[in-house]
Tab-separated table of C-alpha atoms and ligand atoms in Angstrom:
chain	number	residue	atom	x	y	z
A	51	UNK	CA	45.829	-20.395	-41.123
A	52	UNK	CA	44.124	-17.571	-42.371
A	53	UNK	CA	45.471	-14.475	-41.984
A	54	UNK	CA	44.681	-12.427	-38.529
A	55	UNK	CA	43.159	-9.183	-40.137
A	56	UNK	CA	40.167	-11.116	-42.065
A	57	UNK	CA	40.085	-13.289	-39.033
A	58	UNK	CA	39.477	-10.779	-37.295
A	59	UNK	CA	37.021	-9.084	-39.442
A	60	UNK	CA	34.768	-11.969	-39.441
A	61	UNK	CA	34.810	-12.257	-35.572
A	62	UNK	CA	33.615	-8.791	-35.256
A	63	UNK	CA	30.938	-9.177	-38.060
A	64	UNK	CA	29.959	-12.467	-35.782
A	65	UNK	CA	29.894	-10.515	-32.525
A	66	UNK	CA	27.965	-7.552	-34.121
A	67	UNK	CA	25.388	-10.247	-35.209
A	68	UNK	CA	24.883	-11.842	-31.967
A	69	UNK	CA	21.304	-11.891	-31.165
A	70	UNK	CA	21.708	-13.315	-27.508
A	71	UNK	CA	24.017	-13.519	-24.796
A	72	UNK	CA	24.446	-16.862	-24.952
A	73	UNK	CA	25.467	-16.101	-28.671
A	74	UNK	CA	27.827	-13.763	-27.498
A	75	UNK	CA	29.672	-16.105	-25.019
A	76	UNK	CA	30.200	-18.616	-28.160
A	77	UNK	CA	32.101	-15.885	-29.916
A	78	UNK	CA	33.803	-15.049	-26.705
A	79	UNK	CA	34.781	-18.550	-26.222
A	80	UNK	CA	35.958	-19.113	-30.017
A	81	UNK	CA	37.941	-15.892	-29.885
A	82	UNK	CA	39.260	-15.038	-26.545
A	83	UNK	CA	38.550	-18.441	-24.416
A	84	UNK	CA	41.091	-20.494	-23.687
A	85	UNK	CA	41.032	-22.419	-26.635
A	86	UNK	CA	40.037	-19.682	-28.727
A	87	UNK	CA	42.251	-18.486	-31.414
A	88	UNK	CA	43.360	-14.931	-30.117
A	89	UNK	CA	44.448	-16.772	-27.094
A	90	UNK	CA	46.362	-19.472	-29.207
A	91	UNK	CA	47.754	-16.655	-31.365
A	92	UNK	CA	49.216	-15.154	-28.497
A	93	UNK	CA	50.895	-18.291	-27.441
A	94	UNK	CA	52.711	-18.922	-30.402
A	95	UNK	CA	54.491	-15.555	-29.551
A	96	UNK	CA	56.418	-17.331	-26.419
A	97	UNK	CA	58.191	-19.521	-29.431
A	98	UNK	CA	59.467	-16.894	-31.688
A	99	UNK	CA	62.335	-15.654	-32.117
A	100	UNK	CA	62.829	-11.498	-31.016
A	101	UNK	CA	62.315	-10.333	-34.835
A	102	UNK	CA	59.566	-12.763	-35.953
A	103	UNK	CA	57.768	-11.715	-32.356
A	104	UNK	CA	58.579	-8.378	-33.385
A	105	UNK	CA	56.846	-8.713	-36.431
A	106	UNK	CA	53.920	-10.904	-35.737
A	107	UNK	CA	52.858	-9.105	-32.348
A	108	UNK	CA	51.285	-5.918	-33.240
A	109	UNK	CA	48.481	-7.700	-35.466
A	110	UNK	CA	47.732	-10.184	-32.826
A	111	UNK	CA	47.570	-7.547	-30.071
A	112	UNK	CA	45.576	-5.225	-32.301
A	113	UNK	CA	43.093	-8.050	-33.026
A	114	UNK	CA	42.344	-9.045	-29.078
A	115	UNK	CA	41.993	-5.600	-28.070
A	116	UNK	CA	39.488	-4.790	-30.533
A	117	UNK	CA	37.702	-8.091	-30.526
A	118	UNK	CA	37.349	-7.771	-26.323
A	119	UNK	CA	36.187	-4.238	-27.028
A	120	UNK	CA	33.402	-5.365	-29.506
A	121	UNK	CA	32.665	-8.393	-26.970
A	122	UNK	CA	32.180	-5.763	-24.086
A	123	UNK	CA	30.133	-3.344	-25.851
A	124	UNK	CA	27.903	-5.555	-27.235
A	125	UNK	CA	27.737	-7.285	-23.814
A	126	UNK	CA	26.276	-3.954	-22.565
A	127	UNK	CA	23.911	-3.335	-25.418
A	128	UNK	CA	22.013	-6.463	-25.012
A	129	UNK	CA	21.658	-6.529	-21.554
A	130	UNK	CA	19.954	-3.068	-21.537
A	131	UNK	CA	17.770	-4.651	-24.580
A	132	UNK	CA	16.972	-7.228	-22.165
A	133	UNK	CA	15.994	-5.033	-18.689
A	134	UNK	CA	13.959	-2.562	-21.771
A	135	UNK	CA	11.891	-5.979	-22.633
A	136	UNK	CA	11.286	-7.149	-19.115
A	137	UNK	CA	10.094	-3.720	-18.008
A	138	UNK	CA	7.672	-3.437	-20.624
A	139	UNK	CA	6.668	-7.129	-20.178
A	140	UNK	CA	6.490	-6.601	-16.499
A	141	UNK	CA	3.912	-3.662	-16.120
A	142	UNK	CA	1.006	-4.251	-14.008
A	143	UNK	CA	-2.134	-2.057	-14.522
A	144	UNK	CA	-3.114	-0.707	-10.958
A	145	UNK	CA	-6.243	0.366	-11.715
A	146	UNK	CA	-7.961	-2.727	-12.691
A	147	UNK	CA	-10.104	-4.272	-9.694
A	148	UNK	CA	-8.394	-7.266	-8.014
A	149	UNK	CA	-10.780	-10.352	-8.979
A	150	UNK	CA	-9.237	-13.228	-7.637
A	151	UNK	CA	-8.529	-11.876	-4.131
A	152	UNK	CA	-11.418	-11.629	-1.501
A	153	UNK	CA	-13.086	-8.040	-1.574
A	154	UNK	CA	-13.668	-6.140	1.520
A	155	UNK	CA	-16.897	-3.929	1.959
A	156	UNK	CA	-17.958	-1.258	4.363
A	157	UNK	CA	-20.220	-2.336	6.655
A	158	UNK	CA	-23.897	-1.016	6.328
A	159	UNK	CA	-23.615	0.596	9.822
A	160	UNK	CA	-20.270	2.379	8.559
A	161	UNK	CA	-22.172	3.237	5.621
A	162	UNK	CA	-25.653	4.758	7.509
A	163	UNK	CA	-22.748	6.730	9.570
A	164	UNK	CA	-21.590	8.555	6.343
A	165	UNK	CA	-25.307	8.697	5.348
A	166	UNK	CA	-26.092	10.331	8.462
A	167	UNK	CA	-23.420	12.922	8.164
A	168	UNK	CA	-23.874	13.683	4.664
A	169	UNK	CA	-27.933	14.814	5.756
A	170	UNK	CA	-26.972	16.609	8.790
A	171	UNK	CA	-24.235	18.104	7.412
A	172	UNK	CA	-26.212	19.700	5.061
A	173	UNK	CA	-28.368	21.080	7.796
A	174	UNK	CA	-25.450	22.839	9.432
A	175	UNK	CA	-24.633	19.976	11.866
A	176	UNK	CA	-20.852	19.261	13.003
A	177	UNK	CA	-19.780	15.627	13.599
A	178	UNK	CA	-18.802	15.145	17.424
A	179	UNK	CA	-17.317	12.803	18.897
A	180	UNK	CA	-16.586	11.414	22.719
A	181	UNK	CA	-15.179	8.524	24.490
A	182	UNK	CA	-16.782	5.148	24.912
A	183	UNK	CA	-14.941	4.540	28.355
A	184	UNK	CA	-16.847	7.438	30.051
A	185	UNK	CA	-17.215	8.154	33.975
A	186	UNK	CA	-20.836	8.097	35.503
A	187	UNK	CA	-20.418	12.249	36.316
A	188	UNK	CA	-20.849	12.351	32.182
A	189	UNK	CA	-23.048	9.299	31.633
A	190	UNK	CA	-24.967	10.161	34.320
A	191	UNK	CA	-24.953	12.946	36.683
A	192	UNK	CA	-24.856	15.502	34.099
A	193	UNK	CA	-27.549	14.784	32.755
A	194	UNK	CA	-29.814	14.845	35.360
A	195	UNK	CA	-29.624	10.931	36.924
A	196	UNK	CA	-27.883	11.164	40.182
A	197	UNK	CA	-26.623	7.934	42.299
A	198	UNK	CA	-30.174	7.342	43.327
A	199	UNK	CA	-32.066	7.912	40.318
A	200	UNK	CA	-33.681	4.664	39.336
A	201	UNK	CA	-32.788	5.124	35.451
A	202	UNK	CA	-29.432	4.257	36.243
A	203	UNK	CA	-30.354	1.074	36.941
A	204	UNK	CA	-32.459	1.151	33.882
A	205	UNK	CA	-29.409	0.731	31.992
A	206	UNK	CA	-27.531	-2.094	32.433
A	207	UNK	CA	-24.042	-0.733	32.525
A	208	UNK	CA	-20.974	-2.356	32.297
A	209	UNK	CA	-19.098	-1.346	34.887
A	210	UNK	CA	-15.313	-1.439	35.441
A	211	UNK	CA	-13.621	-2.164	38.815
A	212	UNK	CA	-11.196	0.639	38.861
A	213	UNK	CA	-12.315	4.369	39.661
A	214	UNK	CA	-10.883	7.526	38.042
A	215	UNK	CA	-8.334	9.291	40.209
A	216	UNK	CA	-11.259	11.808	41.350
A	217	UNK	CA	-13.506	8.915	42.543
A	218	UNK	CA	-15.795	8.834	39.811
A	219	UNK	CA	-16.948	5.298	38.615
A	220	UNK	CA	-15.925	4.175	35.052
A	221	UNK	CA	-18.042	2.566	32.765
A	222	UNK	CA	-18.821	1.847	28.988
A	223	UNK	CA	-21.356	4.624	28.246
A	224	UNK	CA	-24.826	3.358	27.507
A	225	UNK	CA	-25.930	6.243	25.166
A	226	UNK	CA	-23.978	8.858	23.437
A	227	UNK	CA	-25.862	11.311	25.352
A	228	UNK	CA	-22.390	12.008	27.076
A	229	UNK	CA	-21.291	13.895	24.149
A	230	UNK	CA	-24.105	16.237	24.568
A	231	UNK	CA	-22.015	17.632	27.774
A	232	UNK	CA	-18.416	17.122	26.657
A	233	UNK	CA	-19.912	19.473	23.174
A	234	UNK	CA	-21.167	21.920	25.390
A	235	UNK	CA	-18.661	22.021	28.123
A	236	UNK	CA	-16.375	22.717	25.158
A	237	UNK	CA	-17.611	24.926	22.670
A	238	UNK	CA	-20.570	26.459	24.757
A	239	UNK	CA	-23.591	28.037	22.625
A	240	UNK	CA	-25.183	28.231	20.426
A	241	UNK	CA	-24.706	24.785	18.794
A	242	UNK	CA	-25.577	22.047	16.253
A	243	UNK	CA	-24.267	18.809	16.642
A	244	UNK	CA	-24.548	14.733	15.540
A	245	UNK	CA	-22.768	12.114	17.673
A	246	UNK	CA	-22.724	8.525	15.930
A	247	UNK	CA	-20.904	6.152	17.877
A	248	UNK	CA	-20.804	2.739	19.952
A	249	UNK	CA	-22.732	2.114	23.154
A	250	UNK	CA	-22.824	-0.642	25.698
A	251	UNK	CA	-25.302	-2.113	27.464
A	252	UNK	CA	-25.220	-5.777	29.298
A	253	UNK	CA	-28.866	-7.076	27.234
A	254	UNK	CA	-28.316	-9.898	24.167
A	255	UNK	CA	-31.704	-10.912	22.373
A	256	UNK	CA	-32.464	-11.039	18.571
A	257	UNK	CA	-33.087	-7.107	18.700
A	258	UNK	CA	-30.739	-6.287	21.521
A	259	UNK	CA	-26.577	-6.239	21.176
A	260	UNK	CA	-24.436	-5.856	24.172
A	261	UNK	CA	-23.097	-3.066	21.581
A	262	UNK	CA	-24.827	-1.318	19.352
A	263	UNK	CA	-24.694	2.191	17.872
A	264	UNK	CA	-26.725	5.628	18.397
A	265	UNK	CA	-26.440	9.185	16.957
A	266	UNK	CA	-27.415	11.642	19.190
A	267	UNK	CA	-28.313	15.536	18.250
A	268	UNK	CA	-28.022	18.617	19.782
A	269	UNK	CA	-29.521	21.767	19.191
A	270	UNK	CA	-28.643	24.705	21.324
A	271	UNK	CA	-29.692	28.156	20.422
A	272	UNK	CA	-32.115	30.889	21.181
A	273	UNK	CA	-35.933	30.611	20.967
A	274	UNK	CA	-35.662	27.082	20.034
A	275	UNK	CA	-38.996	25.084	20.159
A	276	UNK	CA	-40.612	21.400	19.778
A	277	UNK	CA	-41.507	22.435	16.488
A	278	UNK	CA	-37.992	23.218	15.194
A	279	UNK	CA	-37.200	19.312	16.715
A	280	UNK	CA	-39.806	17.559	14.726
A	281	UNK	CA	-38.786	19.448	11.355
A	282	UNK	CA	-35.438	18.268	11.606
A	283	UNK	CA	-36.527	14.854	12.151
A	284	UNK	CA	-38.763	14.704	9.398
A	285	UNK	CA	-36.090	16.254	7.235
A	286	UNK	CA	-33.568	14.044	8.029
A	287	UNK	CA	-35.922	10.782	7.767
A	288	UNK	CA	-37.271	12.084	4.471
A	289	UNK	CA	-33.347	12.356	2.725
A	290	UNK	CA	-32.341	9.233	4.745
A	291	UNK	CA	-35.180	7.393	3.092
A	292	UNK	CA	-35.140	9.121	0.273
A	293	UNK	CA	-39.366	9.597	0.084
A	294	UNK	CA	-41.406	12.056	1.000
A	295	UNK	CA	-44.365	10.576	3.062
A	296	UNK	CA	-42.578	9.800	6.391
A	297	UNK	CA	-44.843	10.839	8.578
A	298	UNK	CA	-43.717	10.947	12.524
A	299	UNK	CA	-45.340	10.675	15.850
A	300	UNK	CA	-44.163	12.199	18.672
A	301	UNK	CA	-45.413	10.211	21.944
A	302	UNK	CA	-44.983	12.070	25.265
A	303	UNK	CA	-42.148	10.196	27.186
A	304	UNK	CA	-39.719	10.552	30.041
A	305	UNK	CA	-35.933	11.341	29.867
A	306	UNK	CA	-34.452	12.441	32.860
A	307	UNK	CA	-32.340	14.952	30.557
A	308	UNK	CA	-35.159	16.262	28.475
A	309	UNK	CA	-38.069	17.817	29.248
A	310	UNK	CA	-40.210	17.691	27.926
A	311	UNK	CA	-39.672	14.341	27.005
A	312	UNK	CA	-40.987	12.777	23.403
A	313	UNK	CA	-40.551	9.330	21.886
A	314	UNK	CA	-40.271	9.470	18.023
A	315	UNK	CA	-42.452	6.611	16.212
A	316	UNK	CA	-42.594	6.489	12.278
A	317	UNK	CA	-45.128	5.100	9.999
A	318	UNK	CA	-44.596	1.929	7.966
A	319	UNK	CA	-45.764	-1.075	6.585
A	320	UNK	CA	-45.720	-4.665	5.767
A	321	UNK	CA	-44.834	-5.172	2.182
A	322	UNK	CA	-44.018	-8.813	1.653
A	323	UNK	CA	-42.950	-9.651	5.178
A	324	UNK	CA	-40.601	-6.554	5.280
A	325	UNK	CA	-41.031	-3.394	6.892
A	326	UNK	CA	-40.985	-0.387	4.690
A	327	UNK	CA	-41.405	3.433	6.058
A	328	UNK	CA	-43.759	5.792	4.976
A	329	UNK	CA	-47.294	6.814	5.276
A	330	UNK	CA	-49.216	7.308	8.250
A	331	UNK	CA	-49.242	5.141	10.910
A	332	UNK	CA	-52.787	5.308	11.590
A	333	UNK	CA	-53.663	4.309	7.989
A	334	UNK	CA	-55.118	0.663	6.877
A	335	UNK	CA	-52.369	-1.698	6.737
A	336	UNK	CA	-49.536	0.781	8.895
A	337	UNK	CA	-48.560	0.819	12.110
A	338	UNK	CA	-46.002	2.625	14.388
A	339	UNK	CA	-42.419	2.098	14.997
A	340	UNK	CA	-40.455	3.612	17.983
A	341	UNK	CA	-37.076	4.713	16.753
A	342	UNK	CA	-35.889	7.342	19.383
A	343	UNK	CA	-36.358	9.189	22.191
A	344	UNK	CA	-35.741	13.176	22.575
A	345	UNK	CA	-36.936	16.366	23.906
A	346	UNK	CA	-36.389	19.692	25.060
A	347	UNK	CA	-32.519	19.606	26.616
A	348	UNK	CA	-33.501	19.732	30.469
A	349	UNK	CA	-32.414	23.193	32.539
A	350	UNK	CA	-30.453	21.018	34.814
A	351	UNK	CA	-28.333	19.641	31.968
A	352	UNK	CA	-27.974	23.528	30.506
A	353	UNK	CA	-26.505	24.215	34.013
A	354	UNK	CA	-24.457	21.081	34.709
A	355	UNK	CA	-22.968	22.135	31.235
A	356	UNK	CA	-22.027	25.392	32.319
A	357	UNK	CA	-25.003	27.533	30.357
A	358	UNK	CA	-27.411	29.470	31.304
A	359	UNK	CA	-30.824	28.139	31.118
A	360	UNK	CA	-32.275	31.770	30.892
A	361	UNK	CA	-30.624	32.226	27.775
A	362	UNK	CA	-30.150	29.077	25.961
A	363	UNK	CA	-32.440	26.529	24.986
A	364	UNK	CA	-32.727	23.474	22.535
A	365	UNK	CA	-33.293	20.255	21.681
A	366	UNK	CA	-31.597	16.737	21.889
A	367	UNK	CA	-32.593	13.558	20.349
A	368	UNK	CA	-31.166	9.690	20.269
A	369	UNK	CA	-31.739	7.444	17.187
A	370	UNK	CA	-30.868	3.606	17.322
A	371	UNK	CA	-28.310	3.805	14.257
A	372	UNK	CA	-28.447	-0.272	13.439
A	373	UNK	CA	-32.532	0.042	13.444
A	374	UNK	CA	-32.394	2.511	10.790
A	375	UNK	CA	-30.025	0.567	8.902
A	376	UNK	CA	-32.322	-2.641	9.051
A	377	UNK	CA	-35.155	-0.499	7.728
A	378	UNK	CA	-33.664	1.127	5.097
A	379	UNK	CA	-31.711	-1.930	3.837
A	380	UNK	CA	-34.132	-4.975	4.988
A	381	UNK	CA	-32.043	-6.595	7.274
A	382	UNK	CA	-33.883	-9.001	10.075
A	383	UNK	CA	-31.640	-10.243	12.403
A	384	UNK	CA	-29.516	-7.594	14.421
A	385	UNK	CA	-27.145	-10.619	15.351
A	386	UNK	CA	-25.560	-10.561	11.951
A	387	UNK	CA	-24.521	-7.401	12.143
A	388	UNK	CA	-21.687	-7.922	14.464
A	389	UNK	CA	-21.069	-11.832	13.717
A	390	UNK	CA	-18.082	-10.645	10.816
A	391	UNK	CA	-19.888	-13.681	8.390
A	392	UNK	CA	-18.249	-12.911	5.118
A	393	UNK	CA	-21.388	-14.013	3.352
A	394	UNK	CA	-23.241	-11.426	4.863
A	395	UNK	CA	-20.754	-8.625	4.208
A	396	UNK	CA	-20.432	-9.479	0.940
A	397	UNK	CA	-24.493	-9.018	0.621
A	398	UNK	CA	-24.998	-6.066	2.785
A	399	UNK	CA	-21.985	-4.272	2.488
A	400	UNK	CA	-21.267	-2.087	0.338
A	401	UNK	CA	-18.296	-0.735	-2.035
A	402	UNK	CA	-15.946	2.230	-1.225
A	403	UNK	CA	-17.190	3.925	-4.143
A	404	UNK	CA	-20.527	4.221	-2.761
A	405	UNK	CA	-19.927	7.509	-1.256
A	406	UNK	CA	-23.456	9.211	0.059
A	407	UNK	CA	-23.909	12.540	-1.417
A	408	UNK	CA	-27.295	14.752	-0.878
A	409	UNK	CA	-26.689	15.184	-5.375
A	410	UNK	CA	-26.645	11.169	-6.397
A	411	UNK	CA	-29.074	10.305	-3.407
A	412	UNK	CA	-27.437	8.993	0.111
A	413	UNK	CA	-28.022	5.495	-0.365
A	414	UNK	CA	-27.163	5.185	-4.248
A	415	UNK	CA	-25.451	1.821	-4.921
A	416	UNK	CA	-22.315	2.192	-7.299
B	799	LIG	N1	-29.824	8.926	25.447
B	799	LIG	C1	-31.403	8.267	25.620
B	799	LIG	C2	-31.619	6.506	25.516
B	799	LIG	O1	-30.628	6.215	25.105
B	799	LIG	C3	-32.400	8.840	24.000
B	799	LIG	C4	-32.067	10.139	23.959
B	799	LIG	C5	-31.142	11.525	23.851
B	799	LIG	C6	-33.303	10.664	24.381
B	799	LIG	C7	-31.581	12.285	23.520
B	799	LIG	C8	-33.758	12.141	24.264
B	799	LIG	C9	-32.604	12.984	24.025
B	799	LIG	O2	-32.434	5.989	25.425
């Protein structure tokens, strides 16, 4: 048996040289393990007489202490290094696109609503909202359609079985026009708002779905006239379709809540089987397409909304969002908008990075 100090020295060197926790464990077994030489040396003390023991014990005890301390220190160091290495190896770059996962997209209707808000904000319009579950007072009566008005029947309204506490009929709003009433009652005049949102009518074919989207516009101020309406819509459509040759035609019409009322048509042509907005509708190869209703707000409506028609007047319009989205982005079947088919959404949807801005173009795709 070699002497304990040199055996200790060799063990300490081997511990220091251990590169892995496994190698270190082997060193522990060789020294402090049940059959390790330190343990065996400690056992020999039992068979010694007191003098021999007093002479031999200190060397063995100090060897045990030194080796135990070295093992602990090395173990801590190796564990810390392993953690460092794991942390370095397992980093994830959260800025990378998730390529394997299916990508969601922004629905064209949502995108167009953002575009609308961006363009009208630039013209000084705020975005207003109202409930989709309405009462018949806001949806009809305050818009100058009393119970007997024939226009009520034309709206194919979805009614709920129950009435409000005040006995009003409850329905899914058939247009965004009730937001006119709510906004005027809330804010008074002057006012300049758009109100995009869902509306509902019991109607279904290739060009009609029971739920669709409108955007309402309302301007109430002093000395407002139809010229302001035409300029506003023209300015909007030029920005929306990103072309200067937008020609609008205002055609006399009837809505109970506007007087006079006009229907808005836009000139377009057919290019490769696709409707392309632009040009005069009476020009060769062109035609007119209806895109919304509008007019000067009826004095009766102002009264219902608590405004004095002698002091205030204004215009309102309602446009079909789905229809202008189809025109701008070249879709031809309205029903596909609401099928939720991932292939359609992947093709026509937008990236969240396609934020509409006036400076970069409201329709720019990233
Ligand atoms: N609310 C009408 C509709 O849904 C559109 C419209 C709005 C007409 C505002 C005039 C003024 O058909």
